[in-house]
Amino acid sequence: MARVHNFSAGPAALPVSVLAEIRDELLEYGDTGMSVMEMSHRSAAYRTIIDDAEATLRRLLAIPDAYRVLFLQGGATLQFAGIPMNLMRTGRAGYVVSGNFANRAWQEARRYGTAELLATSADTGFDRIPDLAPVTERARTGELDYVYICENNTIFGTQYHELPECGSAPLVSDVSSCFLSQPLDVERYGLVYAGAQKNAGAAGVTVVIVREDLIADGPALPCCPSYLDYRLEAEKGSMYNTPNTFGIYVCGKVFRWVEELGGLSTMRERNAAKASLLYDLIDASDLFRGTAQRDSRSIANVTFRTHSPELDAAFIAYAEERGIVNIKGHRVAGGMRASIYNAVSMESVEALAACMRDFERTAPRSI
Ligand SMILES: *Cc1c(COP(=O)(O)O)cnc(C)c1O
């Protein structure tokens, strides 16, 4: 087996033990005589799979009973529309635009109501989480149906290290790229959601955790498609239509893996150690520099660059020769990005660090 050191931002590395279990169960799941892919989503065997996935997630995050867990499709992107359609009861919400995905969510929400821009870091190229004072101030007027944030900015390598105080306005957060990487205080939010392909499984599943009272009256907008009606999906146990059965099965395995390793505080320790290794190296380096402001740095996506795009490209190629792949930055950000989600081992991060040191020693500075 020749597995590379995979720093992909998503779909991202999965734990090898999870992949091996899936392989072992691929043709015949338990004593069912069939693959999970071939099973009715209404069968008893599948019921156990989805119920176990939800129960494990509830234990991991200590999700209170007042919150519903949905396993939906359409990526995080579909929720950019689902959130305003369900929650914009008076037609006015506030958005913090801290990066590309937050911006997309904001643009999408503007199609459905008044989406106020509460704060942005666009002026400095999204190198930080914006100052949250105006967010708190506006939220406390009680005039917003919700306040929207993107908690970890996958492309720019920034992350919230504290949450805005929103008074009675529910906080809605896209946690796609930091989900399960550290503890999450669900009660601070009205709704949190995450695409699975960063840290929780394969592409094609989006986990939505929503406070029941926010959806009890059905969607805010009558035009909301049934598929995106959170109340309906909750009533139907995420089975209004055929869910991504295999994807939810993979999520359940990853949730178990996280739990067996010690849960979310263990994940935070492991991820913080991996992130520090890279940030310390970058801070001490004459060649590499971090692109995110220090107090906004992400523990999931480490973004950095050299002094020239040509040298960045040379480093990316150099790393690839050593089996270190997917460290090219997103096309809108350039440079390099190492995504160090839960399944990326310290060994892989050490390999990247060694590669950076070697390159720094030998690289031609004139490029
Ligand atoms: C990847 C990502 C998205 C987009 O997810 P899709 O599944 O492609 O819709 C949205 N938000 C964040 C923070 C992400 O990391």
PDB file of N, CA and C in Angstrom, residues 118-119 130-139:
ATOM      1  N   LEU A 118     -22.669  42.723   8.443  1.00  0.00           N
ATOM      2  CA  LEU A 118     -22.363  43.257   9.781  1.00  0.00           C
ATOM      3  C   LEU A 118     -20.888  43.559   9.938  1.00  0.00           C
ATOM      4  N   ALA A 119     -20.046  42.789   9.264  1.00  0.00           N
ATOM      5  CA  ALA A 119     -18.598  42.995   9.360  1.00  0.00           C
ATOM      6  C   ALA A 119     -17.947  42.171   8.262  1.00  0.00           C
ATOM      7  N   PRO A 130     -12.963  39.448  11.257  1.00  0.00           N
ATOM      8  CA  PRO A 130     -13.195  40.872  11.512  1.00  0.00           C
ATOM      9  C   PRO A 130     -13.532  41.155  12.974  1.00  0.00           C
ATOM     10  N   ASP A 131     -13.391  42.403  13.359  1.00  0.00           N
ATOM     11  CA  ASP A 131     -13.751  42.856  14.705  1.00  0.00           C
ATOM     12  C   ASP A 131     -15.245  42.585  14.922  1.00  0.00           C
ATOM     13  N   LEU A 132     -15.555  41.938  16.036  1.00  0.00           N
ATOM     14  CA  LEU A 132     -16.936  41.498  16.251  1.00  0.00           C
ATOM     15  C   LEU A 132     -17.793  42.509  17.016  1.00  0.00           C
ATOM     16  N   ALA A 133     -17.203  43.634  17.443  1.00  0.00           N
ATOM     17  CA  ALA A 133     -17.970  44.615  18.223  1.00  0.00           C
ATOM     18  C   ALA A 133     -19.229  45.100  17.494  1.00  0.00           C
ATOM     19  N   PRO A 134     -19.131  45.464  16.204  1.00  0.00           N
ATOM     20  CA  PRO A 134     -20.354  45.899  15.502  1.00  0.00           C
ATOM     21  C   PRO A 134     -21.395  44.786  15.367  1.00  0.00           C
ATOM     22  N   VAL A 135     -20.920  43.559  15.347  1.00  0.00           N
ATOM     23  CA  VAL A 135     -21.836  42.417  15.225  1.00  0.00           C
ATOM     24  C   VAL A 135     -22.678  42.316  16.490  1.00  0.00           C
ATOM     25  N   THR A 136     -21.991  42.357  17.628  1.00  0.00           N
ATOM     26  CA  THR A 136     -22.659  42.298  18.918  1.00  0.00           C
ATOM     27  C   THR A 136     -23.648  43.446  19.060  1.00  0.00           C
ATOM     28  N   GLU A 137     -23.185  44.629  18.693  1.00  0.00           N
ATOM     29  CA  GLU A 137     -24.023  45.823  18.844  1.00  0.00           C
ATOM     30  C   GLU A 137     -25.316  45.704  18.031  1.00  0.00           C
ATOM     31  N   ARG A 138     -25.182  45.287  16.788  1.00  0.00           N
ATOM     32  CA  ARG A 138     -26.361  45.167  15.916  1.00  0.00           C
ATOM     33  C   ARG A 138     -27.264  44.010  16.362  1.00  0.00           C
ATOM     34  N   ALA A 139     -26.641  42.906  16.769  1.00  0.00           N
ATOM     35  CA  ALA A 139     -27.425  41.734  17.173  1.00  0.00           C
ATOM     36  C   ALA A 139     -28.290  42.064  18.375  1.00  0.00           C
TER      37      ALA A 139
END
